[in-house]
């Protein structure tokens, strides 16, 4: 029982039940190294790759004795490089690889030569599925189609540990090795957490019915839905760690949130990281914050150009006590009480104000002004709600404003990858430019149902103008309404703008291409000039960030 | 379209408006338009079109053709290998191994031999006569799976997987709905299942008549029960139900809950296709030639010229030209892939 056999089982079924069962069986029966490897790979902790894909591909082509163009055709039908390399070299009736995958990695991920010799051996010995998995390991492209939720369920079942405990153990910078698995199996919880570990985030669900169905507005705390990065700020052992919602440790990127001298034994806050210029009434566009995320090392210049604030939502731990079971209203009281001391030590901290609304009608009116405030609408939290883990429906809701949208015409199409290989599912859309030319503005993947995808795929094949490798240009006929979450100036793009999270809202078969939007009109409608920063002197709250971390 | 073939006296078979046309013989092969004489290679809808005045077909395909095209369709049947004269040509049919009664058409005229393959496969299939290699000058071949990624696993391995899946679902109290094309695929799976079980399999209405046609031709298959004959209130448990792909996700499947859906098709070779959410499991079963079979067949016919028709025809034609040193062109026919 090795990782290849597990991957085959996970891959052969789309049923969640099957996946949980396959994992449970593996966690119970495979040896600890195979178990640790499976967990690491599921969590995306890939071994560093040592060979270039191009070298492996050259070997695959040579071994299969097929020409380059045929490989390109084969690749376009699978959408997966490792799969293509394995399939074209399939040996009839070859057995699966049943050896130890951790051992194989140790031997063949040492260097480029070891990788090539490993692959050469694999081609001649094992079935194409095994070979594909090994290539994916060599190229660092292995993705296991198992969500964290499924992993947690399977671990909970295999080792008879409550899911919430597993969820907590899996947060943070986890070293998953044989001894970790040993501790899981022994249910050894004496010291399960390193002191920087965050709690699993509580997530809000998009509101799906009428807002009035939520009952009396007095049951709810209403806050703006800030458009930044959700984060957990942790102060333990006189040390600060900052985690993003994507479970990345980003403390070093935001030195303005550091401190060493709080009187609390520990403190864990949930909040939003926003780019916010001193003195500004509202945060800067998300694009400015992105300049901070992109950099591993921040310079003084970065801090000046894109200063950040942490707007606190919730307090989930204080003085070593886990507060998650308390109702929101009580946690909020605790948060409000500790804010003065916190902001005295860290000026970049703030609190997400509760909005006082008398009725849903007045809330609707306030929400309509969201865009001017650079927020995405409201977050509604039931005052009695605990800080739950994951996306549990009913207690926290996102009540977002309608997204921005534009009508654009499809100009390029490309086949998708993985699940959507060999169908055209990646589309590029264009608007009308100043000289009536078509200017590509966005790529979008999702938003159509399977039937529409198939129909559009056939249309694309029949209306291809030119092929550029995997990309086809198509006649500009099909008009789509695209939604997006934000827009920013972008000198890197020909159109001069970059859209955030563009996606297809509707296929506008009713619209001819003559009715698509003009680039300049879209700029005017949505692109708001960023707020000019005021001088530091004018800002009492934002004196100087503590930079000597 | 590369190298389009135009009607030309020196060509024995050309691509015409109504189908593949042999002027010297005065007949069409698998015509999609209304013509006087058509030779039908096999019973799939994209090859057997109604509307022509007279048809020739293999003897063993008669039951299928009558079921699909109507009892009244005027069909003259030929035994495999029997040579007849049509116009100035000599014509004979040879097994294609695709489905029951499927035939390649051999045409000889003025010292030239052409073979039109229709659809074919080289893998074993207990429901039909095996593919016969017919040497020729020009071989008109299908190209449905003309890509080096396609190579079929042994059918008994795949049917074992299907059987294991059925038994595993049963152990969980679930039914198994296997989607497979009603003509050919269903019967082949039923015949192969006999290696593992004698248990009856439940059948969607679209396949029941065709399964009977196969039984009448003497093909032995696992016993079947038409779903339509069940008492409306009867709850199936742990059953295997075979249905056409169109039934997947329809209200028809509701009465079988809880269930898993599997799909039997050559396209399931590709992981991306398997993982699309429409079905829980994919099984690689194809009645077409995979890449090694296409190349092997092209070599074995000793043809100097290859004309690829439907599927990835331009890939196959280019490979034939550049890697096999033969002439390779394409015909853009209206044959499709509906049986996969």
PDB file of N, CA and C in Angstrom, chain A residues 56-78 80-92 119 123-124 126-129 131-132 135, chain B residues 146-151 269-270 291-292 295 319:
ATOM      1  N   UNK A  56      12.798  16.114 -18.955  1.00  0.00           N
ATOM      2  CA  UNK A  56      11.974  14.908 -18.819  1.00  0.00           C
ATOM      3  C   UNK A  56      11.183  14.675 -20.096  1.00  0.00           C
ATOM      4  N   UNK A  57      10.657  15.776 -20.640  1.00  0.00           N
ATOM      5  CA  UNK A  57       9.865  15.651 -21.855  1.00  0.00           C
ATOM      6  C   UNK A  57      10.718  15.129 -23.004  1.00  0.00           C
ATOM      7  N   UNK A  58      11.948  15.632 -23.101  1.00  0.00           N
ATOM      8  CA  UNK A  58      12.837  15.171 -24.169  1.00  0.00           C
ATOM      9  C   UNK A  58      13.057  13.665 -24.055  1.00  0.00           C
ATOM     10  N   UNK A  59      13.221  13.196 -22.816  1.00  0.00           N
ATOM     11  CA  UNK A  59      13.393  11.766 -22.606  1.00  0.00           C
ATOM     12  C   UNK A  59      12.134  11.002 -23.019  1.00  0.00           C
ATOM     13  N   UNK A  60      10.983  11.543 -22.647  1.00  0.00           N
ATOM     14  CA  UNK A  60       9.715  10.876 -22.970  1.00  0.00           C
ATOM     15  C   UNK A  60       9.515  10.772 -24.477  1.00  0.00           C
ATOM     16  N   UNK A  61       9.842  11.844 -25.189  1.00  0.00           N
ATOM     17  CA  UNK A  61       9.688  11.853 -26.646  1.00  0.00           C
ATOM     18  C   UNK A  61      10.634  10.845 -27.291  1.00  0.00           C
ATOM     19  N   UNK A  62      11.862  10.831 -26.781  1.00  0.00           N
ATOM     20  CA  UNK A  62      12.875   9.950 -27.319  1.00  0.00           C
ATOM     21  C   UNK A  62      12.471   8.496 -27.122  1.00  0.00           C
ATOM     22  N   UNK A  63      12.008   8.209 -25.908  1.00  0.00           N
ATOM     23  CA  UNK A  63      11.616   6.851 -25.546  1.00  0.00           C
ATOM     24  C   UNK A  63      10.415   6.382 -26.386  1.00  0.00           C
ATOM     25  N   UNK A  64       9.447   7.283 -26.582  1.00  0.00           N
ATOM     26  CA  UNK A  64       8.229   6.905 -27.316  1.00  0.00           C
ATOM     27  C   UNK A  64       8.450   6.969 -28.819  1.00  0.00           C
ATOM     28  N   UNK A  65       9.533   7.579 -29.234  1.00  0.00           N
ATOM     29  CA  UNK A  65       9.847   7.792 -30.640  1.00  0.00           C
ATOM     30  C   UNK A  65       8.678   8.430 -31.384  1.00  0.00           C
ATOM     31  N   UNK A  66       8.173   9.523 -30.844  1.00  0.00           N
ATOM     32  CA  UNK A  66       7.165  10.261 -31.597  1.00  0.00           C
ATOM     33  C   UNK A  66       7.669  11.694 -31.806  1.00  0.00           C
ATOM     34  N   UNK A  67       7.234  12.291 -32.924  1.00  0.00           N
ATOM     35  CA  UNK A  67       7.715  13.646 -33.226  1.00  0.00           C
ATOM     36  C   UNK A  67       7.077  14.699 -32.304  1.00  0.00           C
ATOM     37  N   UNK A  68       7.747  15.814 -32.221  1.00  0.00           N
ATOM     38  CA  UNK A  68       7.332  16.924 -31.361  1.00  0.00           C
ATOM     39  C   UNK A  68       5.879  17.371 -31.636  1.00  0.00           C
ATOM     40  N   UNK A  69       5.504  17.497 -32.920  1.00  0.00           N
ATOM     41  CA  UNK A  69       4.156  17.995 -33.227  1.00  0.00           C
ATOM     42  C   UNK A  69       3.087  17.034 -32.719  1.00  0.00           C
ATOM     43  N   UNK A  70       3.400  15.737 -32.775  1.00  0.00           N
ATOM     44  CA  UNK A  70       2.415  14.751 -32.335  1.00  0.00           C
ATOM     45  C   UNK A  70       2.272  14.819 -30.812  1.00  0.00           C
ATOM     46  N   UNK A  71       3.399  15.066 -30.149  1.00  0.00           N
ATOM     47  CA  UNK A  71       3.330  15.245 -28.702  1.00  0.00           C
ATOM     48  C   UNK A  71       2.438  16.440 -28.364  1.00  0.00           C
ATOM     49  N   UNK A  72       2.599  17.513 -29.134  1.00  0.00           N
ATOM     50  CA  UNK A  72       1.783  18.715 -28.889  1.00  0.00           C
ATOM     51  C   UNK A  72       0.298  18.398 -29.060  1.00  0.00           C
ATOM     52  N   UNK A  73      -0.014  17.604 -30.098  1.00  0.00           N
ATOM     53  CA  UNK A  73      -1.419  17.211 -30.302  1.00  0.00           C
ATOM     54  C   UNK A  73      -1.911  16.354 -29.139  1.00  0.00           C
ATOM     55  N   UNK A  74      -1.075  15.416 -28.724  1.00  0.00           N
ATOM     56  CA  UNK A  74      -1.459  14.527 -27.622  1.00  0.00           C
ATOM     57  C   UNK A  74      -1.683  15.345 -26.352  1.00  0.00           C
ATOM     58  N   UNK A  75      -0.774  16.283 -26.132  1.00  0.00           N
ATOM     59  CA  UNK A  75      -0.891  17.135 -24.941  1.00  0.00           C
ATOM     60  C   UNK A  75      -2.182  17.936 -24.976  1.00  0.00           C
ATOM     61  N   UNK A  76      -2.552  18.407 -26.162  1.00  0.00           N
ATOM     62  CA  UNK A  76      -3.769  19.219 -26.209  1.00  0.00           C
ATOM     63  C   UNK A  76      -5.010  18.372 -25.942  1.00  0.00           C
ATOM     64  N   UNK A  77      -4.901  17.050 -26.135  1.00  0.00           N
ATOM     65  CA  UNK A  77      -6.083  16.238 -25.821  1.00  0.00           C
ATOM     66  C   UNK A  77      -6.136  15.812 -24.354  1.00  0.00           C
ATOM     67  N   UNK A  78      -5.012  15.833 -23.656  1.00  0.00           N
ATOM     68  CA  UNK A  78      -5.071  15.480 -22.233  1.00  0.00           C
ATOM     69  C   UNK A  78      -5.029  16.709 -21.340  1.00  0.00           C
ATOM     70  N   UNK A  80      -2.500  17.670 -19.760  1.00  0.00           N
ATOM     71  CA  UNK A  80      -1.638  17.388 -18.614  1.00  0.00           C
ATOM     72  C   UNK A  80      -0.321  16.801 -19.123  1.00  0.00           C
ATOM     73  N   UNK A  81       0.755  17.491 -18.803  1.00  0.00           N
ATOM     74  CA  UNK A  81       2.054  17.111 -19.337  1.00  0.00           C
ATOM     75  C   UNK A  81       2.499  15.729 -18.849  1.00  0.00           C
ATOM     76  N   UNK A  82       2.407  15.506 -17.542  1.00  0.00           N
ATOM     77  CA  UNK A  82       2.864  14.233 -16.981  1.00  0.00           C
ATOM     78  C   UNK A  82       2.028  13.084 -17.539  1.00  0.00           C
ATOM     79  N   UNK A  83       0.731  13.300 -17.639  1.00  0.00           N
ATOM     80  CA  UNK A  83      -0.152  12.253 -18.156  1.00  0.00           C
ATOM     81  C   UNK A  83       0.204  11.929 -19.604  1.00  0.00           C
ATOM     82  N   UNK A  84       0.452  12.956 -20.394  1.00  0.00           N
ATOM     83  CA  UNK A  84       0.797  12.734 -21.790  1.00  0.00           C
ATOM     84  C   UNK A  84       2.098  11.947 -21.906  1.00  0.00           C
ATOM     85  N   UNK A  85       3.109  12.372 -21.132  1.00  0.00           N
ATOM     86  CA  UNK A  85       4.395  11.673 -21.181  1.00  0.00           C
ATOM     87  C   UNK A  85       4.237  10.206 -20.804  1.00  0.00           C
ATOM     88  N   UNK A  86       3.403   9.943 -19.811  1.00  0.00           N
ATOM     89  CA  UNK A  86       3.212   8.566 -19.355  1.00  0.00           C
ATOM     90  C   UNK A  86       2.420   7.757 -20.382  1.00  0.00           C
ATOM     91  N   UNK A  87       1.346   8.339 -20.912  1.00  0.00           N
ATOM     92  CA  UNK A  87       0.482   7.574 -21.820  1.00  0.00           C
ATOM     93  C   UNK A  87       1.185   7.214 -23.127  1.00  0.00           C
ATOM     94  N   UNK A  88       1.968   8.129 -23.661  1.00  0.00           N
ATOM     95  CA  UNK A  88       2.607   7.795 -24.946  1.00  0.00           C
ATOM     96  C   UNK A  88       3.683   6.720 -24.775  1.00  0.00           C
ATOM     97  N   UNK A  89       4.087   6.471 -23.534  1.00  0.00           N
ATOM     98  CA  UNK A  89       5.092   5.437 -23.285  1.00  0.00           C
ATOM     99  C   UNK A  89       4.508   4.203 -22.613  1.00  0.00           C
ATOM    100  N   UNK A  90       3.193   4.085 -22.643  1.00  0.00           N
ATOM    101  CA  UNK A  90       2.565   2.978 -21.932  1.00  0.00           C
ATOM    102  C   UNK A  90       3.042   1.635 -22.479  1.00  0.00           C
ATOM    103  N   UNK A  91       3.374   0.732 -21.566  1.00  0.00           N
ATOM    104  CA  UNK A  91       3.757  -0.625 -21.936  1.00  0.00           C
ATOM    105  C   UNK A  91       2.545  -1.510 -21.654  1.00  0.00           C
ATOM    106  N   UNK A  92       2.085  -2.270 -22.648  1.00  0.00           N
ATOM    107  CA  UNK A  92       0.901  -3.085 -22.405  1.00  0.00           C
ATOM    108  C   UNK A  92       1.118  -4.025 -21.215  1.00  0.00           C
ATOM    109  N   UNK A 119      13.133   8.041 -14.223  1.00  0.00           N
ATOM    110  CA  UNK A 119      12.053   8.068 -15.206  1.00  0.00           C
ATOM    111  C   UNK A 119      12.260   6.990 -16.270  1.00  0.00           C
ATOM    112  N   UNK A 123       9.489   4.153 -17.098  1.00  0.00           N
ATOM    113  CA  UNK A 123       8.861   3.926 -18.402  1.00  0.00           C
ATOM    114  C   UNK A 123       8.871   2.449 -18.771  1.00  0.00           C
ATOM    115  N   UNK A 124       9.984   1.779 -18.484  1.00  0.00           N
ATOM    116  CA  UNK A 124      10.102   0.404 -18.960  1.00  0.00           C
ATOM    117  C   UNK A 124       9.432  -0.597 -18.027  1.00  0.00           C
ATOM    118  N   UNK A 126       6.741   0.117 -15.271  1.00  0.00           N
ATOM    119  CA  UNK A 126       5.458   0.227 -14.594  1.00  0.00           C
ATOM    120  C   UNK A 126       4.349   0.795 -15.454  1.00  0.00           C
ATOM    121  N   UNK A 127       3.125   0.617 -15.006  1.00  0.00           N
ATOM    122  CA  UNK A 127       1.969   1.051 -15.794  1.00  0.00           C
ATOM    123  C   UNK A 127       1.911   2.576 -15.876  1.00  0.00           C
ATOM    124  N   UNK A 128       1.162   3.057 -16.858  1.00  0.00           N
ATOM    125  CA  UNK A 128       1.221   4.484 -17.175  1.00  0.00           C
ATOM    126  C   UNK A 128       0.699   5.338 -16.025  1.00  0.00           C
ATOM    127  N   UNK A 129      -0.224   4.807 -15.239  1.00  0.00           N
ATOM    128  CA  UNK A 129      -0.723   5.618 -14.114  1.00  0.00           C
ATOM    129  C   UNK A 129       0.393   5.844 -13.088  1.00  0.00           C
ATOM    130  N   UNK A 131       3.564   5.759 -13.630  1.00  0.00           N
ATOM    131  CA  UNK A 131       4.570   6.634 -14.234  1.00  0.00           C
ATOM    132  C   UNK A 131       4.116   8.086 -14.153  1.00  0.00           C
ATOM    133  N   UNK A 132       2.829   8.312 -14.416  1.00  0.00           N
ATOM    134  CA  UNK A 132       2.313   9.684 -14.342  1.00  0.00           C
ATOM    135  C   UNK A 132       2.524  10.266 -12.943  1.00  0.00           C
ATOM    136  N   UNK A 135       6.156  11.101 -12.408  1.00  0.00           N
ATOM    137  CA  UNK A 135       6.557  12.312 -13.143  1.00  0.00           C
ATOM    138  C   UNK A 135       6.047  13.557 -12.416  1.00  0.00           C
TER     139      UNK A 135
ATOM    140  N   UNK B 146      -7.208   8.702 -32.903  1.00  0.00           N
ATOM    141  CA  UNK B 146      -5.880   8.832 -33.494  1.00  0.00           C
ATOM    142  C   UNK B 146      -5.023   9.807 -32.688  1.00  0.00           C
ATOM    143  N   UNK B 147      -4.549   9.325 -31.555  1.00  0.00           N
ATOM    144  CA  UNK B 147      -3.581  10.085 -30.761  1.00  0.00           C
ATOM    145  C   UNK B 147      -2.800   9.062 -29.948  1.00  0.00           C
ATOM    146  N   UNK B 148      -1.492   9.256 -29.805  1.00  0.00           N
ATOM    147  CA  UNK B 148      -0.684   8.230 -29.127  1.00  0.00           C
ATOM    148  C   UNK B 148      -1.019   8.064 -27.651  1.00  0.00           C
ATOM    149  N   UNK B 149      -1.933   8.851 -27.117  1.00  0.00           N
ATOM    150  CA  UNK B 149      -2.311   8.638 -25.713  1.00  0.00           C
ATOM    151  C   UNK B 149      -3.313   7.494 -25.565  1.00  0.00           C
ATOM    152  N   UNK B 150      -3.899   7.053 -26.687  1.00  0.00           N
ATOM    153  CA  UNK B 150      -4.934   6.019 -26.563  1.00  0.00           C
ATOM    154  C   UNK B 150      -4.379   4.625 -26.805  1.00  0.00           C
ATOM    155  N   UNK B 151      -4.484   3.786 -25.810  1.00  0.00           N
ATOM    156  CA  UNK B 151      -4.117   2.377 -25.951  1.00  0.00           C
ATOM    157  C   UNK B 151      -4.966   1.658 -24.922  1.00  0.00           C
ATOM    158  N   UNK B 269     -10.051   7.123 -21.102  1.00  0.00           N
ATOM    159  CA  UNK B 269      -8.600   6.985 -20.991  1.00  0.00           C
ATOM    160  C   UNK B 269      -7.981   8.264 -20.416  1.00  0.00           C
ATOM    161  N   UNK B 270      -8.609   9.391 -20.716  1.00  0.00           N
ATOM    162  CA  UNK B 270      -8.058  10.684 -20.301  1.00  0.00           C
ATOM    163  C   UNK B 270      -8.588  11.041 -18.921  1.00  0.00           C
ATOM    164  N   UNK B 291      -4.561   3.809 -30.791  1.00  0.00           N
ATOM    165  CA  UNK B 291      -3.444   4.282 -31.632  1.00  0.00           C
ATOM    166  C   UNK B 291      -2.576   3.138 -32.153  1.00  0.00           C
ATOM    167  N   UNK B 292      -2.107   2.211 -31.280  1.00  0.00           N
ATOM    168  CA  UNK B 292      -1.285   1.126 -31.829  1.00  0.00           C
ATOM    169  C   UNK B 292      -2.048   0.304 -32.859  1.00  0.00           C
ATOM    170  N   UNK B 295      -2.136   2.092 -36.296  1.00  0.00           N
ATOM    171  CA  UNK B 295      -0.861   2.017 -37.019  1.00  0.00           C
ATOM    172  C   UNK B 295      -0.596   0.610 -37.539  1.00  0.00           C
ATOM    173  N   UNK B 319       0.659  11.890 -39.677  1.00  0.00           N
ATOM    174  CA  UNK B 319       1.576  10.869 -39.186  1.00  0.00           C
ATOM    175  C   UNK B 319       1.929   9.880 -40.293  1.00  0.00           C
TER     176      UNK B 319
END
